[in-house]
Amino acid sequence: MPLLRSNTADKFIVDRRKPHRNSDVARAVRKTRDRLSQQVGNLDFDRELLKLHAGTMVRGAAVIPLLVLAVAAAGLLAGVDKQISVWALFTLICYSIVAFMARRVERTEAAELNPVHTRRDFLIGHSLCGLGWAWFAWLGCATCQIDQFQGAKAVVLLLAMAATAIMASSLRGSLLATFVVPVAVYAYAETKFWVPVGTIMVALLVAALPFLAYIARHLNRSSLILLSFRSEKDALLAEVETAKSMSDEARRRAEDANLAKSRFLASMSHELRTPLNAILGFSEVMANEVLGPMSNPTYRDYARDVHDSGQHLLDLINEILDLSRIEAGRYQLNEEPVMLLNIAEDCCHMMELKARNKDIRIVQDFESALPRLFADERAVRQITLNLLSNAIKFTATGGEVRVRVGWTAGGGQYISVKDNGPGIPEDEIPIVLSAFGQGSIAIKSAEQGTGLGLPIVQGLLAMHGGEFELQSKLREGTEAIAIFPLARVMEELPALPTKTVAAARRR
């Protein structure tokens, strides 16, 4: 049998079975992410990449200059002429220019940068550094004590290329702008000797340049993806803040509307009950002909109809007020030890006459010796009467209503009211559990209610910490179960010894 639970008495039903909204949102976010990560020529991202490149160059400004100084010192110790000192000074000046440009870009606001001009300036600075490395690749050492001087230069170029590929990956084309000319100069210089080792080093440099450029391009793409994620995060945070402000405003309006509704019901309850009591009293006097007989029996029937309609309206007002107090948290529970069996039995006797008029049999299936519950007796009676009233109302003539009271698997207690009526379609159960909600069978029935009985039951059970379950199958009947938790069950204390037993124990 299908089982649905509802812990609220909200009249607005949200269909959570349709995942299309979440999938549409996820698809939109994915499209935005792909668009942001793959978009070429995005000025905002270009500015951010330039700022990132400037920060990297400033923080790593001493890496390659230290390599240049180390190479110059080693060359002087190895017997290279003073030309290597001039080369080192020129290369350091070039890298100082790049560092100065990076510091200026880092201090400039991203919105004020011109991406085209800034990128051009950076590439020019890296090209100047490339001229310094080309000079180094052309240096020779006929009198130095290093046997493999050309191989040592290739190793230094490889180190510089690797460092540049990592540090300048945020600027596309910086590696090629720096080392295409040095590698070409080194290859041209080696053509004079055609030493096998030199040829291998040329091949290594030529192969390393596109490989390191490939790595730099992937690092650049990773930086772009990170920037897109950050941009997406900022946009989502802005949307969340906007949604939060809208939600706060909607909640404030809802609270104001709820307060206005409570005030209206509090004032109108008195204004409506006062004339209703007069209508009920006078119509009952007229229907019973207390002051004398009516010559026209139709008037007597009209008086009964007026009394019944007034009583229905009074019941509706009482139910609306009860539901409003429950929703507002102002329903005060008068908790005391109660016997669930006794309350269920009394309610069955109270509904016996109504059931007998429809030829419906109420079957009581109670477990014996249930301990007391710590609950509000009026609320428990209202829960039981609402469930019995619904079962009798929608059970056909000659049907049966079975009332069970017993233990739950968790140690609590429950009241179950099961009928063999027409049942409720599965898609209409959320509607039945909502405030003022009625199923198609209830709408077609001659005994239409207000649709507040089950929401009141849910609210009262929630105040007791319990649960409400509605099990139904079309053309097989409906079972409503009110469950009280284990915390509400009171343990029975042992009986006190009588005077005779106490005296016998003293003996």
JSON list of N, CA and C in Angstrom, two decimals, residues 43-44 47-48 51 105 108-115:
[
{"chain": "A", "resi": 43, "resn": "LEU", "atom": "N", "xyz": [38.09, 40.35, -22.20]},
{"chain": "A", "resi": 43, "resn": "LEU", "atom": "CA", "xyz": [38.97, 41.40, -21.67]},
{"chain": "A", "resi": 43, "resn": "LEU", "atom": "C", "xyz": [39.18, 41.27, -20.18]},
{"chain": "A", "resi": 44, "resn": "ASP", "atom": "N", "xyz": [38.11, 40.89, -19.47]},
{"chain": "A", "resi": 44, "resn": "ASP", "atom": "CA", "xyz": [38.27, 40.73, -18.02]},
{"chain": "A", "resi": 44, "resn": "ASP", "atom": "C", "xyz": [39.27, 39.63, -17.68]},
{"chain": "A", "resi": 47, "resn": "ARG", "atom": "N", "xyz": [42.84, 40.72, -18.53]},
{"chain": "A", "resi": 47, "resn": "ARG", "atom": "CA", "xyz": [43.40, 41.59, -17.50]},
{"chain": "A", "resi": 47, "resn": "ARG", "atom": "C", "xyz": [43.84, 40.77, -16.28]},
{"chain": "A", "resi": 48, "resn": "GLU", "atom": "N", "xyz": [43.00, 39.82, -15.88]},
{"chain": "A", "resi": 48, "resn": "GLU", "atom": "CA", "xyz": [43.34, 39.00, -14.73]},
{"chain": "A", "resi": 48, "resn": "GLU", "atom": "C", "xyz": [44.59, 38.16, -15.00]},
{"chain": "A", "resi": 51, "resn": "LYS", "atom": "N", "xyz": [47.54, 40.41, -14.73]},
{"chain": "A", "resi": 51, "resn": "LYS", "atom": "CA", "xyz": [47.84, 40.67, -13.31]},
{"chain": "A", "resi": 51, "resn": "LYS", "atom": "C", "xyz": [48.51, 39.45, -12.67]},
{"chain": "A", "resi": 105, "resn": "VAL", "atom": "N", "xyz": [52.41, 46.98, -13.36]},
{"chain": "A", "resi": 105, "resn": "VAL", "atom": "CA", "xyz": [51.12, 46.37, -13.70]},
{"chain": "A", "resi": 105, "resn": "VAL", "atom": "C", "xyz": [50.44, 45.83, -12.46]},
{"chain": "A", "resi": 108, "resn": "THR", "atom": "N", "xyz": [48.61, 48.50, -10.61]},
{"chain": "A", "resi": 108, "resn": "THR", "atom": "CA", "xyz": [47.54, 49.15, -11.36]},
{"chain": "A", "resi": 108, "resn": "THR", "atom": "C", "xyz": [46.25, 48.33, -11.19]},
{"chain": "A", "resi": 109, "resn": "GLU", "atom": "N", "xyz": [45.12, 49.04, -11.11]},
{"chain": "A", "resi": 109, "resn": "GLU", "atom": "CA", "xyz": [43.84, 48.36, -11.03]},
{"chain": "A", "resi": 109, "resn": "GLU", "atom": "C", "xyz": [43.58, 47.60, -12.33]},
{"chain": "A", "resi": 110, "resn": "ALA", "atom": "N", "xyz": [42.92, 46.45, -12.20]},
{"chain": "A", "resi": 110, "resn": "ALA", "atom": "CA", "xyz": [42.67, 45.62, -13.38]},
{"chain": "A", "resi": 110, "resn": "ALA", "atom": "C", "xyz": [41.80, 46.34, -14.41]},
{"chain": "A", "resi": 111, "resn": "ALA", "atom": "N", "xyz": [40.84, 47.13, -13.93]},
{"chain": "A", "resi": 111, "resn": "ALA", "atom": "CA", "xyz": [39.95, 47.83, -14.86]},
{"chain": "A", "resi": 111, "resn": "ALA", "atom": "C", "xyz": [40.66, 48.90, -15.65]},
{"chain": "A", "resi": 112, "resn": "GLU", "atom": "N", "xyz": [41.81, 49.38, -15.16]},
{"chain": "A", "resi": 112, "resn": "GLU", "atom": "CA", "xyz": [42.53, 50.46, -15.84]},
{"chain": "A", "resi": 112, "resn": "GLU", "atom": "C", "xyz": [43.56, 49.95, -16.83]},
{"chain": "A", "resi": 113, "resn": "LEU", "atom": "N", "xyz": [43.76, 48.62, -16.87]},
{"chain": "A", "resi": 113, "resn": "LEU", "atom": "CA", "xyz": [44.76, 48.08, -17.78]},
{"chain": "A", "resi": 113, "resn": "LEU", "atom": "C", "xyz": [44.23, 48.01, -19.20]},
{"chain": "A", "resi": 114, "resn": "ASN", "atom": "N", "xyz": [45.13, 48.25, -20.14]},
{"chain": "A", "resi": 114, "resn": "ASN", "atom": "CA", "xyz": [44.83, 48.02, -21.56]},
{"chain": "A", "resi": 114, "resn": "ASN", "atom": "C", "xyz": [45.48, 46.68, -21.92]},
{"chain": "A", "resi": 115, "resn": "PRO", "atom": "N", "xyz": [44.67, 45.63, -22.08]},
{"chain": "A", "resi": 115, "resn": "PRO", "atom": "CA", "xyz": [45.27, 44.30, -22.27]},
{"chain": "A", "resi": 115, "resn": "PRO", "atom": "C", "xyz": [46.19, 44.22, -23.48]}
]
